C-alpha atoms as one frame of an Amber mdcrd trajectory, in Angstrom:
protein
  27.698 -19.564  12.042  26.347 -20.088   8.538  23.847 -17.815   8.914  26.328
 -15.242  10.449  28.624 -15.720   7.381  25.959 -15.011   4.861  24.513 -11.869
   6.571  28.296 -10.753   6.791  28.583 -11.107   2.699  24.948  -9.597   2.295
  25.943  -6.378   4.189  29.226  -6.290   2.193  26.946  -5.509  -0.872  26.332
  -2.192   0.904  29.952  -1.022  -0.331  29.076  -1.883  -3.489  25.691  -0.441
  -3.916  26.094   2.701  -1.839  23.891   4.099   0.868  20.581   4.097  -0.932
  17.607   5.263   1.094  15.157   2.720   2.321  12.122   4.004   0.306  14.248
   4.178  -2.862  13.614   2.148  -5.791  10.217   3.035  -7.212   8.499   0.477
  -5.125   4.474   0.473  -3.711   5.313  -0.114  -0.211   7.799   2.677   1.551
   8.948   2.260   4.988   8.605   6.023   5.947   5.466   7.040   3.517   5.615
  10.514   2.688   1.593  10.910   3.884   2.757  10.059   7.740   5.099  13.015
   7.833   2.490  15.417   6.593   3.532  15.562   3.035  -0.422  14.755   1.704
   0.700  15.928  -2.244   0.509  12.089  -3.107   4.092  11.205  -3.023   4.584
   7.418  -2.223   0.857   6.553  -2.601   0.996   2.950  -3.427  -1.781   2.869
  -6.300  -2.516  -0.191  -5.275  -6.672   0.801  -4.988  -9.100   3.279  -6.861
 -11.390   5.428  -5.214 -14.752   5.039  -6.529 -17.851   7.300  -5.967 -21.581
   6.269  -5.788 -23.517   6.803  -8.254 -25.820   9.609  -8.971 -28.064  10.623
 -12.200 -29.204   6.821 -11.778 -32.485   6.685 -14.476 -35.604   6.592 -12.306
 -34.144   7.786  -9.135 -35.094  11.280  -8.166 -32.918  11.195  -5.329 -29.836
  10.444  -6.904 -29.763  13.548  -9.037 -26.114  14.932  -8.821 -26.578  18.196
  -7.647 -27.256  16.396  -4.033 -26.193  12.715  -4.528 -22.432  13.514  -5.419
 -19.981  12.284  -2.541 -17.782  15.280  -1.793 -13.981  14.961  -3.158 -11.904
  17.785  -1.400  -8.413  17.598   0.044  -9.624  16.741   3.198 -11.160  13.548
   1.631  -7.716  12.956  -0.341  -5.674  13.833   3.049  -7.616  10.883   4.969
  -7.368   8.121   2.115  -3.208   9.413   1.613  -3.442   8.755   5.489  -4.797
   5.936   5.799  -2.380   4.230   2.450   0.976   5.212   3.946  -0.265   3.213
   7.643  -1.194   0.109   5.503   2.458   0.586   3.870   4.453   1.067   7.116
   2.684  -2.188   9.022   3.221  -4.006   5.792   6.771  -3.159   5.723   6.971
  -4.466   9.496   6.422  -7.869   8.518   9.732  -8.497   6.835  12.058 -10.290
   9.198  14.618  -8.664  10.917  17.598  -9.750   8.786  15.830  -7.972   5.717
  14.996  -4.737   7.591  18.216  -4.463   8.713  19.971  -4.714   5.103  17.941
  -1.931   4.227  18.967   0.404   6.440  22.743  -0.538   5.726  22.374  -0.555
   2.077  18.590   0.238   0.449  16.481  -2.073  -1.838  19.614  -2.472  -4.160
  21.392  -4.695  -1.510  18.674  -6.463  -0.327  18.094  -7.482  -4.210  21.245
  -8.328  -4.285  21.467 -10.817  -1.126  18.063 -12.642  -1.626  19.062 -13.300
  -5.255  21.850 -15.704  -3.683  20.089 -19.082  -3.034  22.406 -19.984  -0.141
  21.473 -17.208   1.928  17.739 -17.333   0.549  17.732 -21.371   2.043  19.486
 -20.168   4.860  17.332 -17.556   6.476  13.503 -17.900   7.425  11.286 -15.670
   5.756  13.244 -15.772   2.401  10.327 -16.522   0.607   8.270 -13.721   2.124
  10.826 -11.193   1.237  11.187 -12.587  -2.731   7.035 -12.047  -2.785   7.909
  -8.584  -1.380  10.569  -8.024  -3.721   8.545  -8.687  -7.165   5.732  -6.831
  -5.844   7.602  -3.825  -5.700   9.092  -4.562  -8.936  12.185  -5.888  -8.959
  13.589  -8.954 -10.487  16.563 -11.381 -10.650  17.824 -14.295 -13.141  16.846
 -16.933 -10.454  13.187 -16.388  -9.589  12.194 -13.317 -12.224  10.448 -15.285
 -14.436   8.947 -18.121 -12.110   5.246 -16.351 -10.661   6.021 -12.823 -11.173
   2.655 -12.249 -12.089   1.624 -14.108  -8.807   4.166 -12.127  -7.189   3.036
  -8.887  -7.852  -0.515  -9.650  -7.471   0.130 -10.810  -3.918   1.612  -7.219
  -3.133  -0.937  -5.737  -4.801  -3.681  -7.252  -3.374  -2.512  -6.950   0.412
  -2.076  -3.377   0.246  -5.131  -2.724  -1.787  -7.107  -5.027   0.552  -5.640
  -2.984   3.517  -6.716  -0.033   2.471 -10.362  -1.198   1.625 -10.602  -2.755
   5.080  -8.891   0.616   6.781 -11.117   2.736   4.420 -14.558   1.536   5.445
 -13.855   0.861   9.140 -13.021   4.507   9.616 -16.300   5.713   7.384 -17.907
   3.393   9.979 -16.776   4.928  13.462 -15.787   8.403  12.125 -18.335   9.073
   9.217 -15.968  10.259   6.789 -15.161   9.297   3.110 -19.137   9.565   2.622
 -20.139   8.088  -0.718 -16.698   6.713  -1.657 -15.564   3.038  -1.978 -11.580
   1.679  -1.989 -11.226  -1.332  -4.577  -8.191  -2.533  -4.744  -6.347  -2.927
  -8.087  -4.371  -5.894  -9.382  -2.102  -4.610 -12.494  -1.694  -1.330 -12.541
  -0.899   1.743 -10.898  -3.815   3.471  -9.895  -3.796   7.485  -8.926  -6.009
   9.693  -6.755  -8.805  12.145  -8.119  -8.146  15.706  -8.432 -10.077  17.343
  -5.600 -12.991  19.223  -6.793 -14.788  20.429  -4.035 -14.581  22.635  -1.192
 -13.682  21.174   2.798 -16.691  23.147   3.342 -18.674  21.739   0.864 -21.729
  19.700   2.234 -21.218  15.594   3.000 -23.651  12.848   1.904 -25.687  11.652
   4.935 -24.487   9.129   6.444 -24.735   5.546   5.584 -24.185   2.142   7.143
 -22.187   0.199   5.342 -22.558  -3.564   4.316 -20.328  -6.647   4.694 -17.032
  -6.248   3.674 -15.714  -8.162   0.734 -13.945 -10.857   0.331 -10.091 -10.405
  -0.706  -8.751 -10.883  -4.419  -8.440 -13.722  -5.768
């Protein structure tokens, strides 16, 4: 009954802070990720990860000169990595419980502040906690837990969907060859943004490379 009570007063916030959409707010993680509805102009890409190239022009390496060592970068190459962000976002947002998904969709990120902010519905519901980690990565912050590991906070968000992506990112350049040349490393701190493509989709790949062990997640 308690529980029933609080959810009643949490959804009661959505009168007061209006039908916002569910990927408003500014956040890094968006339930319905602009990339998975074909929209690959880098709306809603988390930033959470930098795309990094191999070298080339390395000093006593032939072989690495740029004119045939340089990893391709076209829109094809920013299409898959926009792809592959917004499915890391979308199973990330599954793991909030129930209760929290379902304030969203009454009321948006401003009412699900709102409720988790109260500590008697934030002791009364499992998976409070999660949600308040989810919260501050995404930005947000109340008077009662703002200040007290923000920086752990975000850093947690950070790192998962960063992490994702470098796991997502080099299994697929393992069993469909793409992405040749290119690395995901996920970034704690700031938000990262995509290269400008400058190459062709018809421009020649790298050869193909196995790739090593992956590594281990942020610390």
């Amino acid at each position: 009954m308690k529980k029933v009570l609080l959810l009643a007063v949490a959804l009661a916030a959505v009168v007061v802070t209006g039908c916002a959409s569910i990927d408003g707010g500014g956040g890094i993680i968006h339930h319905h990720p602009a990339a998975i509805k074909g929209d690959y102009s880098g709306k809603d890409f988390s930033g959470s990860f930098a795309m990094i190239p191999d070298d080339c022009n390395i000093p006593g390496v032939p072989a690495s000169a740029c004119a045939k060592a340089r990893p391709r970068w076209s829109q094809i190459e920013v299409d898959q990595v926009l792809h592959i962000d917004a499915n890391c976002q979308v199973w990330l947002f599954k793991q909030l419980p129930p209760w929290a998904i379902k304030i969203l969709s009454e009321g948006g990120w401003g009412a699900l502040v709102t409720a988790v902010g109260e500590t008697g519905f934030a002791a009364a519901f499992p998976g409070a906690k999660l949600v308040r980690y989810f919260l501050a990565g995404l930005g947000y912050g109340l008077p009662s837990w703002a200040n007290n590991g923000r920086i752990e906070t975000e850093q947690s968000q950070y790192s998962s969907a960063g992490y994702c992506a470098t796991i997502k990112i080099r299994r697929a350049q393992e069993r469909y060859h793409i992405l040749r040349g290119w690395d995901a490393i996920p970034v704690v701190g700031g938000h990262t943004t995509l290269p400008v493509p400058t190459d062709s989709v018809n421009s020649p790949q790298l050869p193909y490379v196995r790739g090593g062990t992956l590594p281990p997640p942020p610390q």
